[in-house]
Short mmCIF file of C-alpha atoms and ligand atoms in Angstrom, two decimals:
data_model
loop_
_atom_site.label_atom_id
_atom_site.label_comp_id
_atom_site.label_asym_id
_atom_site.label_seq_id
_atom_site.Cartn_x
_atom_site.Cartn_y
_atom_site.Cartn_z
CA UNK A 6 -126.61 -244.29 95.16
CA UNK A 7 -127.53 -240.86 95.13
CA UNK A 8 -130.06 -240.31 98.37
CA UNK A 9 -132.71 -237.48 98.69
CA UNK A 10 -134.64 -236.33 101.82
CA UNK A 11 -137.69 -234.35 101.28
CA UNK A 12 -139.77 -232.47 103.21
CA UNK A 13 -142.97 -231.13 102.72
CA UNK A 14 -145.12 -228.17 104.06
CA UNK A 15 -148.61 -227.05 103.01
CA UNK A 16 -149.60 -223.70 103.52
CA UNK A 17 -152.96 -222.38 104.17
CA UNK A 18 -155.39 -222.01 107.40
CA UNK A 19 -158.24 -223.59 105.18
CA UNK A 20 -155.87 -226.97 105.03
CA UNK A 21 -154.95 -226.43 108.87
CA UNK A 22 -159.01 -225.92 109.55
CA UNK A 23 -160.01 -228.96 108.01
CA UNK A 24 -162.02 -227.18 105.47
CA UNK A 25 -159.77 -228.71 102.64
CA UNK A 26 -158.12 -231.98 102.48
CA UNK A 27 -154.26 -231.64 101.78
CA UNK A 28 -154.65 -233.69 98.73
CA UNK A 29 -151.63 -232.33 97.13
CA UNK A 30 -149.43 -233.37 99.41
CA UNK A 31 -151.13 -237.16 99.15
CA UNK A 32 -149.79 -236.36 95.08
CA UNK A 33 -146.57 -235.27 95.75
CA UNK A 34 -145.62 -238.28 98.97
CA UNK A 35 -146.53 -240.63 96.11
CA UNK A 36 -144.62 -238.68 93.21
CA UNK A 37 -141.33 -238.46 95.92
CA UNK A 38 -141.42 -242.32 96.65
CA UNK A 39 -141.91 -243.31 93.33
CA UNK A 40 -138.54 -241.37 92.28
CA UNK A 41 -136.78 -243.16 95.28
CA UNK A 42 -137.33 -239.84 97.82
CA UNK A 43 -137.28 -240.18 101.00
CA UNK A 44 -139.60 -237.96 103.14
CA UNK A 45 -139.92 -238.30 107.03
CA UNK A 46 -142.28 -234.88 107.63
CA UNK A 47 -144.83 -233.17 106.47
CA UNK A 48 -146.30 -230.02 108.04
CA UNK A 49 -149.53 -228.34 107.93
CA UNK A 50 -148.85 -224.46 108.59
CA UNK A 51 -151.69 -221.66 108.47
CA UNK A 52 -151.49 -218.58 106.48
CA UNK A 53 -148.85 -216.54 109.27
CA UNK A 54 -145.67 -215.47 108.48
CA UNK A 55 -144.12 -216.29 111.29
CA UNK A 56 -144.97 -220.37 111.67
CA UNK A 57 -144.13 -220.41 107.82
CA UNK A 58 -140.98 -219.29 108.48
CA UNK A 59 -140.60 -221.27 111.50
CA UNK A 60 -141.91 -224.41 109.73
CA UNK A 61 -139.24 -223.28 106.58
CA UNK A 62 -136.38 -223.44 108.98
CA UNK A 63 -136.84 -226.72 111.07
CA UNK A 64 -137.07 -228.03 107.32
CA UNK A 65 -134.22 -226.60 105.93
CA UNK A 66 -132.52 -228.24 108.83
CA UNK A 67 -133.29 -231.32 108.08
CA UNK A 68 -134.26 -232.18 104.49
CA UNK A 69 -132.30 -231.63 100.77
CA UNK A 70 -135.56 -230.47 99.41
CA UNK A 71 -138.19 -228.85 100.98
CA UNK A 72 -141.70 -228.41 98.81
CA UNK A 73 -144.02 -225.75 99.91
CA UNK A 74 -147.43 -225.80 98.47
CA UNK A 75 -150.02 -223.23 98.15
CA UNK A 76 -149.55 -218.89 98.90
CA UNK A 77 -148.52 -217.85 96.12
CA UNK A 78 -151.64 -215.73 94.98
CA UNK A 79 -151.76 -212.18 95.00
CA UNK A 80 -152.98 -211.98 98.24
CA UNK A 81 -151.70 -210.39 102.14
CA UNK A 82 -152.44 -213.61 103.18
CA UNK A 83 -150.84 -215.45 100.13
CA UNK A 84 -146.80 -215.71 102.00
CA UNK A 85 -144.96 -218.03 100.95
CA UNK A 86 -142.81 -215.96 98.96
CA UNK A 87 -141.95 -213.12 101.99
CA UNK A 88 -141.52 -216.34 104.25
CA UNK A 89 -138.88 -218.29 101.86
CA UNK A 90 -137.41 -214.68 101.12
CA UNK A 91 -136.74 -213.97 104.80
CA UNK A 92 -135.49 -217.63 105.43
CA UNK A 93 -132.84 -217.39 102.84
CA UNK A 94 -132.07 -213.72 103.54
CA UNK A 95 -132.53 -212.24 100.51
CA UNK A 96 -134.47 -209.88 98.73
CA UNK A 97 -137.29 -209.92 96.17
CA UNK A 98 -136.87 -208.34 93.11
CA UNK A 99 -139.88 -208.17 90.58
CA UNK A 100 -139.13 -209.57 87.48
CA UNK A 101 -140.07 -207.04 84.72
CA UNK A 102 -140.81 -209.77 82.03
CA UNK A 103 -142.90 -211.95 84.19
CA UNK A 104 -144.69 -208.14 85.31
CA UNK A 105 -145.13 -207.67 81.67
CA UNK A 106 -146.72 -211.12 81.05
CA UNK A 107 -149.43 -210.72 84.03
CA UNK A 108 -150.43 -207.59 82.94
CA UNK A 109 -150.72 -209.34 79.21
CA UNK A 110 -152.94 -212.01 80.73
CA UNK A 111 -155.15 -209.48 82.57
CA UNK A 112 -155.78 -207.50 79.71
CA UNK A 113 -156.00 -210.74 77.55
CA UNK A 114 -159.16 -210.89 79.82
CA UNK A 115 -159.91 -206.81 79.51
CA UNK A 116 -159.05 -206.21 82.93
CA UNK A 117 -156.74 -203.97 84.45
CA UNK A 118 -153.79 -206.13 87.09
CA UNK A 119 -154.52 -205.18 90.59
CA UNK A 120 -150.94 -203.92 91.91
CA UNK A 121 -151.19 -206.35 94.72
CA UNK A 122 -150.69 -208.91 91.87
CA UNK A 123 -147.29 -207.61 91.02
CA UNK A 124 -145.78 -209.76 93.92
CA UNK A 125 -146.26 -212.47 91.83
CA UNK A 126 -143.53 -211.42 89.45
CA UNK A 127 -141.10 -211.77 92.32
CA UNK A 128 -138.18 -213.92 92.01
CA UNK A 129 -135.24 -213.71 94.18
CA UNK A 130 -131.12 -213.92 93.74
CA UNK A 131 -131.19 -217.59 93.89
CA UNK A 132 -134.59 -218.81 92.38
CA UNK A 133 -135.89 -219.86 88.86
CA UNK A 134 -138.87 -219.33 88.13
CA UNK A 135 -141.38 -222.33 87.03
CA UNK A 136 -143.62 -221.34 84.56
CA UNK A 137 -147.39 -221.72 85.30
CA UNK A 138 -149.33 -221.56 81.82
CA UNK A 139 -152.65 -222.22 83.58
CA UNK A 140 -152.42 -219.76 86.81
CA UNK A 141 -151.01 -216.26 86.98
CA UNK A 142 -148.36 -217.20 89.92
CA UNK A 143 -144.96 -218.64 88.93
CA UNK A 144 -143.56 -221.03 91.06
CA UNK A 145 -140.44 -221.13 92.45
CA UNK A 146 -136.68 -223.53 92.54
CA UNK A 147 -134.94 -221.68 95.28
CA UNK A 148 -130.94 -222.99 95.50
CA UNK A 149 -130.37 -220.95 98.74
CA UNK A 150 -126.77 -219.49 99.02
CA UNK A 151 -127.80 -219.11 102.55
CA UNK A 152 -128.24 -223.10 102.31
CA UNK A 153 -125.59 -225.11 100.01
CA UNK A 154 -126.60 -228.10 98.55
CA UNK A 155 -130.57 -227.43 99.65
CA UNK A 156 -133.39 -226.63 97.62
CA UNK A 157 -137.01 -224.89 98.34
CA UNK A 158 -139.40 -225.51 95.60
CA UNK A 159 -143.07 -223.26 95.85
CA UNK A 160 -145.54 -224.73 93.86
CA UNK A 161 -149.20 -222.94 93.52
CA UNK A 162 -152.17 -224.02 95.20
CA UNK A 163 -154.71 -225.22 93.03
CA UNK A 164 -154.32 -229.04 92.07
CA UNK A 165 -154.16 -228.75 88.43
CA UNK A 166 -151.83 -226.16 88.80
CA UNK A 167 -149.32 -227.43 90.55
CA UNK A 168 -149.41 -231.22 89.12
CA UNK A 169 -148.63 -229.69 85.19
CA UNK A 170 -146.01 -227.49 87.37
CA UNK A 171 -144.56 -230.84 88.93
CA UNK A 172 -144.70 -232.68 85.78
CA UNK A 173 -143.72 -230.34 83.10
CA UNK A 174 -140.89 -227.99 85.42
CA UNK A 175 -139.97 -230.18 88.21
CA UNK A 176 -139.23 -233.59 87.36
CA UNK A 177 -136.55 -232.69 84.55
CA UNK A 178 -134.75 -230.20 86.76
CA UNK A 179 -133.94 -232.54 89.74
CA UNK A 180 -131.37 -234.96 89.47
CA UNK A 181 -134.19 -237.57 91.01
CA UNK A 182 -132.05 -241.10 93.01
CA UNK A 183 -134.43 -243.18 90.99
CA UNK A 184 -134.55 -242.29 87.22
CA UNK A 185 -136.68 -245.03 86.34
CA UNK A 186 -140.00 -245.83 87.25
CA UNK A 187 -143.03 -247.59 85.90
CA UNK A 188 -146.64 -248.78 87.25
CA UNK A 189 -149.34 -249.89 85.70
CA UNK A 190 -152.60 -250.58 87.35
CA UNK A 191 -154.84 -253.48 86.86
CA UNK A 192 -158.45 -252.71 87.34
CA UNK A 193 -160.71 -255.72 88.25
CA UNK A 194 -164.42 -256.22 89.31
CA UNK A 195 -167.10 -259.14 90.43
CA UNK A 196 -163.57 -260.51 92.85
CA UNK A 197 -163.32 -259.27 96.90
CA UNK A 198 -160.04 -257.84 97.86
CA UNK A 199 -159.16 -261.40 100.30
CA UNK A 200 -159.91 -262.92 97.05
CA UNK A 201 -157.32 -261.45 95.15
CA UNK A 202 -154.55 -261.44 97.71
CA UNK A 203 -155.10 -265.36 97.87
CA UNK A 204 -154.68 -265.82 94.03
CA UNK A 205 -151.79 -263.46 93.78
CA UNK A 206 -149.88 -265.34 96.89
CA UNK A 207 -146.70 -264.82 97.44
CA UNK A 208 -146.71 -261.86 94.03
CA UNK A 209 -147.69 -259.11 96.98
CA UNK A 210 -144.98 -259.69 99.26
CA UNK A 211 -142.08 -258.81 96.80
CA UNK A 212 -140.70 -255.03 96.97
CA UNK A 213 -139.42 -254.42 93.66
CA UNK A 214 -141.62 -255.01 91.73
CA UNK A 215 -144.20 -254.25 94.72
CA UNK A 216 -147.52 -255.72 93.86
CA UNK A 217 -150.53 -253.77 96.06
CA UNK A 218 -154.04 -254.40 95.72
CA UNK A 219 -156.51 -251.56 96.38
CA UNK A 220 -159.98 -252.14 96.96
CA UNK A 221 -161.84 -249.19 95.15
CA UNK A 222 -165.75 -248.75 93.99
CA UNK A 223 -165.62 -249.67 91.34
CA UNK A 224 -163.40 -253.04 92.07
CA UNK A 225 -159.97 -254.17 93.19
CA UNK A 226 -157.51 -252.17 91.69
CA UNK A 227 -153.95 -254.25 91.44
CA UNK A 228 -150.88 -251.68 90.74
CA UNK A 229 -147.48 -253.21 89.58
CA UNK A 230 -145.02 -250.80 90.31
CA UNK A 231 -140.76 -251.45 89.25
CA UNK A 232 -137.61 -248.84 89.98
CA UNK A 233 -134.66 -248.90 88.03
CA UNK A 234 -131.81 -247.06 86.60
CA UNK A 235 -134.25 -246.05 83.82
CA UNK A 236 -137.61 -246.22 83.09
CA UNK A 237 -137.23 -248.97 79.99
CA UNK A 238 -135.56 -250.99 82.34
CA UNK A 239 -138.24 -250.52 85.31
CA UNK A 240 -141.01 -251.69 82.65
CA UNK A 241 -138.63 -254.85 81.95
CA UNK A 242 -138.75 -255.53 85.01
CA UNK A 243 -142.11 -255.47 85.60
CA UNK A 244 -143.30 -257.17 82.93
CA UNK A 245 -142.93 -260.80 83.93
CA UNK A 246 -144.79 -259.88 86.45
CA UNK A 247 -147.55 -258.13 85.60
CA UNK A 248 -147.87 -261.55 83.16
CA UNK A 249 -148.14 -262.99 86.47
CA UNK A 250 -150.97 -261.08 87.65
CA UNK A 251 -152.98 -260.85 84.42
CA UNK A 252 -152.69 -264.98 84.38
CA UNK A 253 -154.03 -265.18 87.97
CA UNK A 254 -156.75 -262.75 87.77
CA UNK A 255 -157.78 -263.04 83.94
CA UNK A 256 -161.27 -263.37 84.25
CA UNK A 257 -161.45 -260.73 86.16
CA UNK A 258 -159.60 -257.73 84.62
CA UNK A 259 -161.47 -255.32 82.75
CA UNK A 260 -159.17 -252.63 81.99
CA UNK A 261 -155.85 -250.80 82.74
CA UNK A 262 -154.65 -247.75 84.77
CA UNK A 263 -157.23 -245.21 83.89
CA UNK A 264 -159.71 -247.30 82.08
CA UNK A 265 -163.25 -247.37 83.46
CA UNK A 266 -165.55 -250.00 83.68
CA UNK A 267 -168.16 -247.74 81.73
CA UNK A 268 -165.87 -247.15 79.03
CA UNK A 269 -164.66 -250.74 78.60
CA UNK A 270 -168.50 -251.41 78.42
CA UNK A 271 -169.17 -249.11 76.27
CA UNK A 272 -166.77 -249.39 73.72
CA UNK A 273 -167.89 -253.17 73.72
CA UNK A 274 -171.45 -252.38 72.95
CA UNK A 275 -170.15 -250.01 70.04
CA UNK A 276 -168.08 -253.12 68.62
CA UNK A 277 -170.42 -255.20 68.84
CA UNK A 278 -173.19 -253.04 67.20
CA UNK A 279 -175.40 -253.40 70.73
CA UNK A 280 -177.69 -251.13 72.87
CA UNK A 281 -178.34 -250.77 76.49
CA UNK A 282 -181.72 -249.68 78.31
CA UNK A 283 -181.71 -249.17 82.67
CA UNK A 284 -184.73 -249.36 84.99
CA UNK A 285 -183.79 -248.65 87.85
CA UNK A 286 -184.82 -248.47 91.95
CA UNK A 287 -182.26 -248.99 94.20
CA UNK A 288 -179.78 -246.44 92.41
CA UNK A 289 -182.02 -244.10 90.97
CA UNK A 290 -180.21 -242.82 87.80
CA UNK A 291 -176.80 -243.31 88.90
CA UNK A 292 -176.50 -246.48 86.86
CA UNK A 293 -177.53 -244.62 83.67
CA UNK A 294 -175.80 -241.53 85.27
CA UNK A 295 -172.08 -244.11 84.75
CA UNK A 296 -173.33 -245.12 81.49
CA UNK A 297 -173.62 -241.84 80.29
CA UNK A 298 -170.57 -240.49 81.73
CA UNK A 299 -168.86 -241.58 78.63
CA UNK A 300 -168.35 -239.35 75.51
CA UNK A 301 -170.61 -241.06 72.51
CA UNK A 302 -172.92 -242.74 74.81
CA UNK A 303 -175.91 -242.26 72.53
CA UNK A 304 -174.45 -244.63 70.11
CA UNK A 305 -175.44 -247.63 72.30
CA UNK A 306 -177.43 -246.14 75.46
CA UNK A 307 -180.86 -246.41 74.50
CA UNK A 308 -182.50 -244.72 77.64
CA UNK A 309 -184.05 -245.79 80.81
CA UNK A 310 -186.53 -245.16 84.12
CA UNK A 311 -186.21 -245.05 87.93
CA UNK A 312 -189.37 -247.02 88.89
CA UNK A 313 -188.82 -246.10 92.75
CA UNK A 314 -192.64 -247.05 93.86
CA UNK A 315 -194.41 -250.20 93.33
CA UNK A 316 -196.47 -248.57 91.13
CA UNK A 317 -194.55 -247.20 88.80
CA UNK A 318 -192.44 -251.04 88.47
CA UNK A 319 -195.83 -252.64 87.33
CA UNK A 320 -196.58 -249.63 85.27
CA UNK A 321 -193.33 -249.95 83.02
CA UNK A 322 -194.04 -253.78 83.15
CA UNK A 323 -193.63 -255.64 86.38
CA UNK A 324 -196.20 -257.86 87.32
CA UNK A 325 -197.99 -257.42 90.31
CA UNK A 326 -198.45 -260.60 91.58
CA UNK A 327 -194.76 -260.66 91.26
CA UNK A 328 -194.55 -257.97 93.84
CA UNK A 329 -197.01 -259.41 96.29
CA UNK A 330 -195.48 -262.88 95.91
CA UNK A 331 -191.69 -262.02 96.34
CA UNK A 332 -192.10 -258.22 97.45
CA UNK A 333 -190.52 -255.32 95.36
CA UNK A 334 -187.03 -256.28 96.39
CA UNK A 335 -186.13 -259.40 95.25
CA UNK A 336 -184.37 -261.44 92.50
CA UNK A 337 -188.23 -261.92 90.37
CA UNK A 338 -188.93 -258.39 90.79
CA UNK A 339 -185.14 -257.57 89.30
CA UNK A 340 -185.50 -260.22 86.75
CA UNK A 341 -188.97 -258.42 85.62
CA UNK A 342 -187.53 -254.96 85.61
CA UNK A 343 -184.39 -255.91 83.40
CA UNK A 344 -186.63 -257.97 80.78
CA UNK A 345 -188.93 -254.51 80.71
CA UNK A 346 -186.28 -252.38 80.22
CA UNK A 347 -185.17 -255.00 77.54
CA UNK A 348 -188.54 -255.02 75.82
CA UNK A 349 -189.84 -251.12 76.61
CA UNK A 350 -186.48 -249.42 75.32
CA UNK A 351 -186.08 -251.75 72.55
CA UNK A 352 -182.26 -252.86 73.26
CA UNK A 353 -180.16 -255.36 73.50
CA UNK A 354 -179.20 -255.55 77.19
CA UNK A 355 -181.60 -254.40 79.56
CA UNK A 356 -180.29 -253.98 83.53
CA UNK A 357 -182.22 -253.33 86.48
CA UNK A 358 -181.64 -252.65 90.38
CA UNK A 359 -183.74 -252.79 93.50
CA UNK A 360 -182.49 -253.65 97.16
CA UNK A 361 -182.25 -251.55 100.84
CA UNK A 362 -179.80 -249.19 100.94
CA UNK A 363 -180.94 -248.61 104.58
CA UNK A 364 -180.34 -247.21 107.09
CA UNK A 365 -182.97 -248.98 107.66
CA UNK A 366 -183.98 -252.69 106.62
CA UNK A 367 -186.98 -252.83 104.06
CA UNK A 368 -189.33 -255.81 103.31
CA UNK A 369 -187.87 -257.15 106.45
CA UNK A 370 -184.33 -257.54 104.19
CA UNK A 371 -181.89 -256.12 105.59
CA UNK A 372 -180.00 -253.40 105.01
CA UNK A 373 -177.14 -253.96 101.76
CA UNK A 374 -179.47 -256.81 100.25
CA UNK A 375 -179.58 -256.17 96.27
CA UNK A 376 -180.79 -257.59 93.39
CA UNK A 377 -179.62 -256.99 90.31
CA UNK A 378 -180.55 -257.97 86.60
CA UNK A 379 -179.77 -258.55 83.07
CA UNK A 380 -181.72 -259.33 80.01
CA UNK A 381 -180.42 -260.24 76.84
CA UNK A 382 -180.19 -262.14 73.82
CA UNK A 383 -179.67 -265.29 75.92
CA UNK A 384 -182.14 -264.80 78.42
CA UNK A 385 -182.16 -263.27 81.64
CA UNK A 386 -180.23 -263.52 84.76
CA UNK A 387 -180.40 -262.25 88.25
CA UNK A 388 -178.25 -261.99 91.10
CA UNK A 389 -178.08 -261.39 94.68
CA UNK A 390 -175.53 -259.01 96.09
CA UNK A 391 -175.21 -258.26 100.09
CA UNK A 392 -173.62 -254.83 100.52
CA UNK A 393 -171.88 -253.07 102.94
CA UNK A 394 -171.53 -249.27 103.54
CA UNK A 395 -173.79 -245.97 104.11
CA UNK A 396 -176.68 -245.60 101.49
CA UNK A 397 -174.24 -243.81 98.98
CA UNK A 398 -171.94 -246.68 98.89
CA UNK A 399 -174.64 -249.07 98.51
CA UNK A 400 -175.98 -247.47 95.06
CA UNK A 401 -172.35 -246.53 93.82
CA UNK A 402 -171.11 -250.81 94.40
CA UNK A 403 -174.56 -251.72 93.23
CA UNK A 404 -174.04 -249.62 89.74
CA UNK A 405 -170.44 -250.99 89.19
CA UNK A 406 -171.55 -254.87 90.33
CA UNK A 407 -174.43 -254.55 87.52
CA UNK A 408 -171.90 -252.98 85.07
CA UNK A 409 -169.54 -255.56 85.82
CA UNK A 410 -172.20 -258.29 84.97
CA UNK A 411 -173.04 -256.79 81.94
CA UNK A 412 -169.13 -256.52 81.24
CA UNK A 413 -168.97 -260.35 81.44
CA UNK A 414 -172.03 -260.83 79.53
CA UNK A 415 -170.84 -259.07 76.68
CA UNK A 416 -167.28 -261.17 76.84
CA UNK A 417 -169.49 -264.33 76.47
CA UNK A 418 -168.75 -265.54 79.79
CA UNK A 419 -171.94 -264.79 81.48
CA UNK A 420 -173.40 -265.81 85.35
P1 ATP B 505 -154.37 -218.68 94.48
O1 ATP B 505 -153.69 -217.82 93.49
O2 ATP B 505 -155.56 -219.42 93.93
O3 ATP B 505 -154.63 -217.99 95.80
P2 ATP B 505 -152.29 -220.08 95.91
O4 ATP B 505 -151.05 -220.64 95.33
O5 ATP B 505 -152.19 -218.88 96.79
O6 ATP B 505 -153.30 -219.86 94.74
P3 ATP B 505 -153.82 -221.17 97.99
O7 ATP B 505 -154.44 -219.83 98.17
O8 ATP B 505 -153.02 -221.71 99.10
O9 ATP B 505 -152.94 -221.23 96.68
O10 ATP B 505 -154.92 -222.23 97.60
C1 ATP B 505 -155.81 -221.99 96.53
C2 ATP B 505 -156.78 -223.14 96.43
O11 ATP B 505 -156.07 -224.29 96.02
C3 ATP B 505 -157.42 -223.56 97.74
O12 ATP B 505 -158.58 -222.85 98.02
C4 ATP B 505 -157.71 -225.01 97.49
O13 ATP B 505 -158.90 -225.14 96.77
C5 ATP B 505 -156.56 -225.45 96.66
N1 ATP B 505 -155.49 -225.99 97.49
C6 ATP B 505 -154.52 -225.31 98.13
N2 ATP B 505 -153.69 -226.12 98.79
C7 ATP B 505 -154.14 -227.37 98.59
C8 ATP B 505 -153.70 -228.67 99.01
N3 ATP B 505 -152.61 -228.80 99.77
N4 ATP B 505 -154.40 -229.73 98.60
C9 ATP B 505 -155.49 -229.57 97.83
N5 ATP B 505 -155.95 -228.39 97.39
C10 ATP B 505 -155.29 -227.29 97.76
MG1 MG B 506 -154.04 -218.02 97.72
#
């Protein structure tokens, strides 16, 4: 078994500040494990020389591979390249057919390449260069004569650079201890976290496959993930057990990996020839904002209303005494919104929202107390929902809760 120790170290004071969340690294400690790296540090360095080096070294020390992330602009305080330079000993040469492509993209642009960009063409004895088709910076495989057997790999800052760098120059020029991996995700909704762990049992204790459930906004997220020798083997292996999974939690799986809820709704509504109207409270256009995240949502979103003040419900159809009986949040008050939506915008499905979002209670409900609606062909259907979380999460678990309900609606399998 071929073992790998990685190491990684982000560069930049805006990281070190707290100004930016080191979200690549969070990418690349998942992409390391998954190919059966191990990694036992990770270092947060500022834009200085000095500490880059210094941080460069202690890795080098100790780890096969060490990733540095981020410098690699144009910039005096862009290092990374003068601090892996001086750690290996050698020096930078520029690299007249890189030179010749940055100018190329510059004046692709009509500009003219500031010289301080030139630095970017660097390479040195003992690195490769890893082309970036979406940045200006290359990034760098450094196999250090300085270091046998060790390698330094500089990837560029910017997340969508350096994930196509990672995916389309890294991963088939490391000889990786795991060659074969696969996951796949199962996205759920209208089940609680403890709920799933207690109908998968024993499933999440197992390491390979390793079942882990994720509890995410938009529902429970259940990821299957197998290693093998290669990667058709790793999805044999998972198989049986992602069966496993999809039998326990059937009625609640809506999708896979990157599926959303919206989506899975939507193309539903398209299939079945259907159209959607909102009014909303509670979530003031979010729920139509989800709807209408998706590409061709005109073909079954009809349109919709935030009815925020009393008011405004009874003028797109709520009844007043409704609101004096059972006050503006509650399940007749949803019920009435969802049928007008139903009735006003002329589709199929009509959904409504209204509850606290707090901080503070309202109606003397308390704070997380939601209502949510549907109307449809078979009548109409409310349900109560208590919430958890700061006013943002409120709306954002209200929106999926009501999209979920509409989801199981549409499958027949309704309240
Ligand atoms: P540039 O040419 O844009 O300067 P660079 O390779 O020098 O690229 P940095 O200057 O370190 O990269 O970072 C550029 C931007 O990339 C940062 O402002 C930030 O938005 C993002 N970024 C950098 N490092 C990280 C990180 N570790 N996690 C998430 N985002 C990052
Ligand atoms: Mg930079």
């Amino acid at each position: 078994v071929v073992t790998l120790l990685a190491e990684l170290i982000s560069i930049g004071t805006e990281l070190l500040l707290g100004e930016i969340i080191d979200s690549n690294a969070a990418f690349l400690a998942q992409q390391l494990k998954a190919r059966g790296v191990a990694l036992h540090w990770k270092t947060v360095v500022g834009d200085n020389l000095g500490r880059a080096c210094e941080a460069l070294e202690r890795a080098l020390g100790r780890a096969d591979l060490v990733i540095v992330g981020g410098g690699l602009g144009p910039t005096d305080d862009d290092l990374t390249r003068e601090a892996i330079a001086a750690v290996v000993g050698e020096t930078p040469v520029i690299d007249e057919g890189y030179l010749a492509q940055l100018r190329a993209f510059f004046e692709s642009r009509g500009r003219h390449m500031p010289a301080q960009n030139s630095k970017q063409a660097w390479l040195l004895p003992s690195s490769e260069a890893l082309a970036n088709p979406i940045g200006t910076a290359p990034g760098w495989l450094v196999r250090p004569a300085s270091h046998p057997g060790k390698m330094i790999v500089a990837l560029p800052g910017p997340p969508t650079e350096m994930k196509r760098m990672w995916r389309e120059q890294l991963l088939g020029r490391i000889a990786w201890p795991v060659a074969g991996f696969y996951s796949r995700t199962l996205r759920t909704i209208a089940i609680g976290e403890s709920h799933v762990t207690e109908l998968l049992g024993a499933l999440t204790q197992a390491a390979n496959p390793s079942v882990a459930t994720y509890a995410r906004r938009d529902g429970v997220h259940v990821r299957i993930a197998a290693s093998a020798p290669s990667q058709d083997l790793a999805s044999v292996l998972a198989a049986p057990v992602i069966e496993q999974v999809e039998a326990s939690l059937s009625r609640y799986i809506y999708g896979y990996d990157d599926d959303s809820l919206a989506q899975v709704v939507g193309n539903l509504l398209k299939a079945n020839t259907q159209s959607v109207a909102a009014i909303e409270s509670l979530t003031g256009g979010l729920l139509l904002d989800e709807l209408t995240g998706i590409a061709g949502a005109s073909a079954y979103v009809v349109g919709g209303a935030v009815t925020y003040t009393d008011q405004m419900k009874v003028q797109f159809g709520v009844n007043p005494a409704t609101i004096a009986a059972h006050g503006a949040i509650s399940r007749e008050t949803a019920l009435e919104m969802a049928e007008a939506a139903r009735s006003r915008f002329g589709s199929t499905w009509g959904l409504a929202t209204t509850g606290v979002a707090g901080p503070d209670p309202s109606e003397g409900k308390a704070v997380g107390t939601v209502y949510i609606a549907i109307a449809g062909p078979m009548g109409s259907h409310a349900s109560e929902l208590k919430l958890i979380g700061e006013r943002r999460t409120i709306k954002e678990r209200t929106v999926f809760a009501l999209l979920g309900l509409l989801w199981r609606n549409l499958r027949g399998e309704a309240q």
